[in-house]
Amino acid sequence: MVVELVCVGTELLLGNIVNTNAAFLARQCAMLGLSMYHQSVVGDNEERLKETIRTALDRSDIVILCGGLGPTQDDLTKETAAAVMGFPLVEDAHSKERIEEYFKNSPFKIITDNNWKQALVPEGCIVIDNHNGTAPGIIMEKDGKSMILLPGPPNELIPMFHQDIFPYLNRLQPETIYSVMVKLCGVGESLVETEILDLIEAQENPTIATYAKTGEVHLRVTARASDEKEARKLVKPMLKELKKRFGSHIYATDEATTLEESIVALLKEKNLTLTTAESCTGGMLSARLTNVSGVSEVFKQGFVAYSNRAKRKLLDVKKNTLKTYGAVSEKTAKEMAKNGAFITGSDICVSITGLAGPDGGTETTPVGLVYIACAYQNELRIRKFHFKGNRQKIRELSTVNALTLLRSCILEKETAGK
């Protein structure tokens, strides 16, 4: 079945609000196996909204509209959609009671008259209770088409979708959709795509889709079948093939698992302790690691040695090293990692030093030049990078590549020890 999304609100067109609802709804529809070919954003204008809805109905089986269900005059979605579908508005006693109850339990006891328009619904529609606001959701059905109206605030839309709309859409699309997210690090998007081009060209069921993240590549493998057990069976050979092709570059096959979570789990499994020593990332690496619950079992300390003085004082980087080679150098990164591990008594220390810009670059030390080192017991690995992008992007790339280097050091050490 084909679904189309229409987001309503002039504030979206002006960029005053980021349209997070569209991303959420698109992901959910994909999980349901619905095909989405068009998305629209339209302002609070009745004629343009009518035109948009008519176009969507002509080419789609299901139309989802979000926003414009509130009490104010510019909230036109329900009235306009009902007119296009040919349904008169009638008062829903249940919705009126819920609005009264909502205000009774809120700091604002006075119910202004315009709030009662939210209790008007298209005749014969399915009314969806809003447990986090006053505007109910609405489902209209006619001539084999379904139109779903959702409130705009994400804290209202998301719970309503999960509780009521997802099951409704799943009944319309009876096939079961099952997907697995294969997460890779240490390999670029173009290389990944090249390696799986034959799988993409031959895909039918299951399908495979690539998603580029900062320093990572995610592959979603999706199958549709009559039930989940059958869908899982279809996905299994594809997962086996991807593991064969990418090996240790795969750090997770669970969508919820982050790179840092997989690394913390690895450190715990190997009974290893970790220290970080950062310059240009200013604590971004340690922040990602310490965002993982239970990391205190393995994470000893994080140094943020931004200035040369701090590098000398906190990490015993030699004065001559800084003077001869500079703060952004292989030699400095190595000393930061080696000394950080020694000072804290950790098994591993990862260091980052670089130039994030946008100022300060030279011909020999350009903006984006970053050195990342990993000291693991008696071994030391160093990598040199030339990142592109703004300051934030360079820092993020430095952080994720430090995590990737840390992970590969642990895995390679384990392999070498066998």
mmCIF file of C-alpha atoms in Angstrom, residues 124-335:
data_model
loop_
_atom_site.group_PDB
_atom_site.id
_atom_site.type_symbol
_atom_site.label_atom_id
_atom_site.label_comp_id
_atom_site.label_asym_id
_atom_site.label_seq_id
_atom_site.Cartn_x
_atom_site.Cartn_y
_atom_site.Cartn_z
ATOM 1 C CA GLY A 124 -18.626 8.536 11.193
ATOM 2 C CA CYS A 125 -14.875 8.820 11.755
ATOM 3 C CA ILE A 126 -12.719 6.868 14.184
ATOM 4 C CA VAL A 127 -11.742 9.130 17.088
ATOM 5 C CA ILE A 128 -8.343 8.514 18.713
ATOM 6 C CA ASP A 129 -7.946 9.692 22.309
ATOM 7 C CA ASN A 130 -5.074 12.094 22.974
ATOM 8 C CA HIS A 131 -3.589 11.165 26.358
ATOM 9 C CA ASN A 132 -1.112 14.051 26.295
ATOM 10 C CA GLY A 133 -3.182 16.958 24.945
ATOM 11 C CA THR A 134 -6.652 18.145 23.982
ATOM 12 C CA ALA A 135 -6.900 17.552 20.227
ATOM 13 C CA PRO A 136 -7.964 13.969 19.423
ATOM 14 C CA GLY A 137 -6.594 12.071 16.479
ATOM 15 C CA ILE A 138 -8.969 11.206 13.644
ATOM 16 C CA ILE A 139 -9.225 8.434 11.060
ATOM 17 C CA MET A 140 -11.549 8.880 8.062
ATOM 18 C CA GLU A 141 -12.277 6.069 5.618
ATOM 19 C CA LYS A 142 -13.983 6.402 2.230
ATOM 20 C CA ASP A 143 -13.849 4.642 -1.131
ATOM 21 C CA GLY A 144 -10.953 2.434 -0.086
ATOM 22 C CA LYS A 145 -8.885 5.408 1.099
ATOM 23 C CA SER A 146 -7.812 6.197 4.661
ATOM 24 C CA MET A 147 -6.953 9.629 5.996
ATOM 25 C CA ILE A 148 -5.266 9.924 9.386
ATOM 26 C CA LEU A 149 -5.087 13.235 11.264
ATOM 27 C CA LEU A 150 -2.522 13.560 14.057
ATOM 28 C CA PRO A 151 -1.702 16.440 16.437
ATOM 29 C CA GLY A 152 1.516 18.338 15.686
ATOM 30 C CA PRO A 153 3.399 18.319 19.030
ATOM 31 C CA PRO A 154 5.740 15.295 19.005
ATOM 32 C CA ASN A 155 4.969 14.473 22.651
ATOM 33 C CA GLU A 156 1.343 13.969 21.547
ATOM 34 C CA LEU A 157 1.891 12.518 18.081
ATOM 35 C CA ILE A 158 4.462 9.839 18.938
ATOM 36 C CA PRO A 159 2.567 8.125 21.795
ATOM 37 C CA MET A 160 -0.675 8.273 19.793
ATOM 38 C CA PHE A 161 1.006 6.708 16.783
ATOM 39 C CA HIS A 162 2.579 3.876 18.779
ATOM 40 C CA GLN A 163 -0.584 3.086 20.725
ATOM 41 C CA ASP A 164 -3.316 3.411 18.085
ATOM 42 C CA ILE A 165 -2.122 4.287 14.577
ATOM 43 C CA PHE A 166 0.596 1.649 14.203
ATOM 44 C CA PRO A 167 -1.841 -1.211 14.986
ATOM 45 C CA TYR A 168 -4.434 0.315 12.631
ATOM 46 C CA LEU A 169 -1.950 0.551 9.753
ATOM 47 C CA ASN A 170 -0.652 -2.922 10.496
ATOM 48 C CA ARG A 171 -4.169 -4.282 9.989
ATOM 49 C CA LEU A 172 -4.354 -2.545 6.605
ATOM 50 C CA GLN A 173 -0.984 -4.047 5.669
ATOM 51 C CA PRO A 174 -1.379 -7.610 7.000
ATOM 52 C CA GLU A 175 2.106 -8.795 6.033
ATOM 53 C CA THR A 176 4.676 -8.858 8.822
ATOM 54 C CA ILE A 177 7.738 -6.680 8.328
ATOM 55 C CA TYR A 178 10.939 -7.688 10.118
ATOM 56 C CA SER A 179 14.203 -5.817 9.862
ATOM 57 C CA VAL A 180 17.696 -5.967 11.311
ATOM 58 C CA MET A 181 20.158 -3.080 11.398
ATOM 59 C CA VAL A 182 23.743 -4.129 10.721
ATOM 60 C CA LYS A 183 26.125 -1.487 12.060
ATOM 61 C CA LEU A 184 29.670 -1.108 10.719
ATOM 62 C CA CYS A 185 32.657 1.029 11.676
ATOM 63 C CA GLY A 186 36.115 1.448 10.203
ATOM 64 C CA VAL A 187 34.909 1.178 6.611
ATOM 65 C CA GLY A 188 33.612 3.931 4.299
ATOM 66 C CA GLU A 189 30.180 4.171 2.714
ATOM 67 C CA SER A 190 31.457 3.950 -0.874
ATOM 68 C CA LEU A 191 33.430 0.791 -0.125
ATOM 69 C CA VAL A 192 30.457 -0.780 1.650
ATOM 70 C CA GLU A 193 28.197 -0.020 -1.294
ATOM 71 C CA THR A 194 30.737 -1.497 -3.715
ATOM 72 C CA GLU A 195 31.001 -4.658 -1.635
ATOM 73 C CA ILE A 196 27.229 -5.204 -1.580
ATOM 74 C CA LEU A 197 26.311 -3.900 -5.031
ATOM 75 C CA ASP A 198 25.539 -7.408 -6.249
ATOM 76 C CA LEU A 199 23.209 -7.964 -3.294
ATOM 77 C CA ILE A 200 21.406 -4.673 -3.940
ATOM 78 C CA GLU A 201 20.974 -5.392 -7.655
ATOM 79 C CA ALA A 202 19.607 -8.886 -6.980
ATOM 80 C CA GLN A 203 17.421 -7.945 -4.001
ATOM 81 C CA GLU A 204 13.761 -8.844 -3.870
ATOM 82 C CA ASN A 205 12.860 -10.110 -0.435
ATOM 83 C CA PRO A 206 14.691 -9.346 1.783
ATOM 84 C CA THR A 207 15.871 -5.895 0.758
ATOM 85 C CA ILE A 208 18.995 -4.072 1.886
ATOM 86 C CA ALA A 209 19.439 -0.317 2.323
ATOM 87 C CA THR A 210 22.523 1.708 3.337
ATOM 88 C CA TYR A 211 22.562 4.639 5.744
ATOM 89 C CA ALA A 212 25.668 6.785 6.188
ATOM 90 C CA LYS A 213 26.357 8.065 9.704
ATOM 91 C CA THR A 214 29.294 10.098 11.008
ATOM 92 C CA GLY A 215 32.166 7.645 10.791
ATOM 93 C CA GLU A 216 29.818 4.664 10.477
ATOM 94 C CA VAL A 217 27.684 2.847 7.913
ATOM 95 C CA HIS A 218 24.407 1.140 8.789
ATOM 96 C CA LEU A 219 22.720 -1.507 6.655
ATOM 97 C CA ARG A 220 19.039 -2.262 7.173
ATOM 98 C CA VAL A 221 17.964 -5.720 6.046
ATOM 99 C CA THR A 222 14.184 -5.991 5.757
ATOM 100 C CA ALA A 223 11.946 -8.924 4.906
ATOM 101 C CA ARG A 224 8.191 -9.246 4.598
ATOM 102 C CA ALA A 225 6.283 -12.459 5.181
ATOM 103 C CA SER A 226 3.048 -13.843 6.563
ATOM 104 C CA ASP A 227 4.487 -13.932 10.083
ATOM 105 C CA GLU A 228 7.624 -12.867 11.952
ATOM 106 C CA LYS A 229 9.071 -16.377 12.111
ATOM 107 C CA GLU A 230 9.038 -16.645 8.325
ATOM 108 C CA ALA A 231 10.448 -13.111 7.949
ATOM 109 C CA ARG A 232 13.330 -13.951 10.293
ATOM 110 C CA LYS A 233 14.138 -17.014 8.178
ATOM 111 C CA LEU A 234 14.331 -14.812 5.088
ATOM 112 C CA VAL A 235 16.690 -12.325 6.792
ATOM 113 C CA LYS A 236 19.057 -14.945 8.214
ATOM 114 C CA PRO A 237 20.995 -15.820 4.988
ATOM 115 C CA MET A 238 21.523 -12.131 4.198
ATOM 116 C CA LEU A 239 22.932 -11.487 7.678
ATOM 117 C CA LYS A 240 25.255 -14.476 7.277
ATOM 118 C CA GLU A 241 26.511 -13.101 3.961
ATOM 119 C CA LEU A 242 27.111 -9.619 5.368
ATOM 120 C CA LYS A 243 29.046 -11.045 8.313
ATOM 121 C CA LYS A 244 31.146 -13.041 5.862
ATOM 122 C CA ARG A 245 31.940 -9.925 3.809
ATOM 123 C CA PHE A 246 32.549 -7.384 6.581
ATOM 124 C CA GLY A 247 33.685 -9.519 9.511
ATOM 125 C CA SER A 248 34.924 -7.547 12.500
ATOM 126 C CA HIS A 249 33.812 -4.248 10.965
ATOM 127 C CA ILE A 250 30.313 -5.182 12.171
ATOM 128 C CA TYR A 251 29.980 -4.034 15.762
ATOM 129 C CA ALA A 252 26.237 -4.649 16.248
ATOM 130 C CA THR A 253 23.127 -6.128 14.672
ATOM 131 C CA ASP A 254 20.821 -4.410 17.136
ATOM 132 C CA GLU A 255 19.446 -1.007 16.152
ATOM 133 C CA ALA A 256 19.579 0.285 19.736
ATOM 134 C CA THR A 257 23.267 -0.536 20.320
ATOM 135 C CA THR A 258 25.727 2.339 19.866
ATOM 136 C CA LEU A 259 29.402 2.033 18.991
ATOM 137 C CA GLU A 260 30.432 3.149 22.473
ATOM 138 C CA GLU A 261 28.094 0.607 24.080
ATOM 139 C CA SER A 262 29.639 -2.202 22.062
ATOM 140 C CA ILE A 263 33.116 -1.052 23.127
ATOM 141 C CA VAL A 264 32.231 -0.848 26.819
ATOM 142 C CA ALA A 265 30.784 -4.371 26.584
ATOM 143 C CA LEU A 266 34.028 -5.525 24.929
ATOM 144 C CA LEU A 267 36.158 -3.935 27.659
ATOM 145 C CA LYS A 268 34.071 -5.665 30.324
ATOM 146 C CA GLU A 269 34.280 -8.996 28.518
ATOM 147 C CA LYS A 270 38.093 -8.769 28.321
ATOM 148 C CA ASN A 271 38.419 -7.303 31.819
ATOM 149 C CA LEU A 272 40.294 -4.259 30.519
ATOM 150 C CA THR A 273 40.509 -0.717 31.886
ATOM 151 C CA LEU A 274 40.603 2.462 29.818
ATOM 152 C CA THR A 275 41.846 6.060 29.983
ATOM 153 C CA THR A 276 41.340 8.826 27.428
ATOM 154 C CA ALA A 277 43.638 11.764 26.683
ATOM 155 C CA GLU A 278 42.069 14.452 24.492
ATOM 156 C CA SER A 279 43.091 17.770 23.056
ATOM 157 C CA CYS A 280 41.015 19.060 20.122
ATOM 158 C CA THR A 281 37.922 17.003 21.039
ATOM 159 C CA GLY A 282 37.809 18.598 24.489
ATOM 160 C CA GLY A 283 36.239 15.620 26.270
ATOM 161 C CA MET A 284 33.890 14.492 23.502
ATOM 162 C CA LEU A 285 35.380 10.985 23.513
ATOM 163 C CA SER A 286 35.061 10.511 27.261
ATOM 164 C CA ALA A 287 31.551 11.999 27.146
ATOM 165 C CA ARG A 288 30.398 9.355 24.656
ATOM 166 C CA LEU A 289 31.920 6.582 26.722
ATOM 167 C CA THR A 290 30.566 7.819 30.051
ATOM 168 C CA ASN A 291 27.101 8.053 28.525
ATOM 169 C CA VAL A 292 27.050 4.246 28.710
ATOM 170 C CA SER A 293 25.564 2.795 31.876
ATOM 171 C CA GLY A 294 28.066 0.701 33.842
ATOM 172 C CA VAL A 295 31.132 2.229 32.205
ATOM 173 C CA SER A 296 32.618 2.978 35.647
ATOM 174 C CA GLU A 297 33.668 -0.680 35.793
ATOM 175 C CA VAL A 298 36.196 -0.112 33.002
ATOM 176 C CA PHE A 299 36.765 3.634 32.582
ATOM 177 C CA LYS A 300 39.463 4.980 34.903
ATOM 178 C CA GLN A 301 40.028 8.583 33.884
ATOM 179 C CA GLY A 302 39.669 11.131 31.128
ATOM 180 C CA PHE A 303 42.246 13.869 30.529
ATOM 181 C CA VAL A 304 41.401 17.040 28.610
ATOM 182 C CA ALA A 305 44.840 18.499 27.941
ATOM 183 C CA TYR A 306 44.077 21.359 25.611
ATOM 184 C CA SER A 307 47.081 23.619 26.064
ATOM 185 C CA ASN A 308 50.727 22.648 25.728
ATOM 186 C CA ARG A 309 51.185 23.361 29.410
ATOM 187 C CA ALA A 310 48.381 20.931 30.254
ATOM 188 C CA LYS A 311 49.903 18.271 28.024
ATOM 189 C CA ARG A 312 53.181 18.618 29.887
ATOM 190 C CA LYS A 313 51.676 18.847 33.374
ATOM 191 C CA LEU A 314 48.932 16.213 33.114
ATOM 192 C CA LEU A 315 50.413 13.760 30.625
ATOM 193 C CA ASP A 316 54.175 14.297 30.884
ATOM 194 C CA VAL A 317 54.512 15.159 27.205
ATOM 195 C CA LYS A 318 58.130 16.267 26.818
ATOM 196 C CA LYS A 319 58.823 19.943 26.356
ATOM 197 C CA ASN A 320 61.211 19.118 23.551
ATOM 198 C CA THR A 321 58.510 17.069 21.780
ATOM 199 C CA LEU A 322 56.108 19.997 21.757
ATOM 200 C CA LYS A 323 58.828 22.419 20.692
ATOM 201 C CA THR A 324 60.287 20.243 17.936
ATOM 202 C CA TYR A 325 57.226 18.449 16.552
ATOM 203 C CA GLY A 326 54.334 20.562 17.799
ATOM 204 C CA ALA A 327 51.145 19.730 19.690
ATOM 205 C CA VAL A 328 49.540 18.313 16.542
ATOM 206 C CA SER A 329 52.002 15.561 15.737
ATOM 207 C CA GLU A 330 52.453 11.818 15.780
ATOM 208 C CA LYS A 331 55.087 12.113 18.511
ATOM 209 C CA THR A 332 52.790 14.096 20.820
ATOM 210 C CA ALA A 333 49.844 11.741 20.270
ATOM 211 C CA LYS A 334 52.041 8.747 21.119
ATOM 212 C CA GLU A 335 53.334 10.312 24.334
#
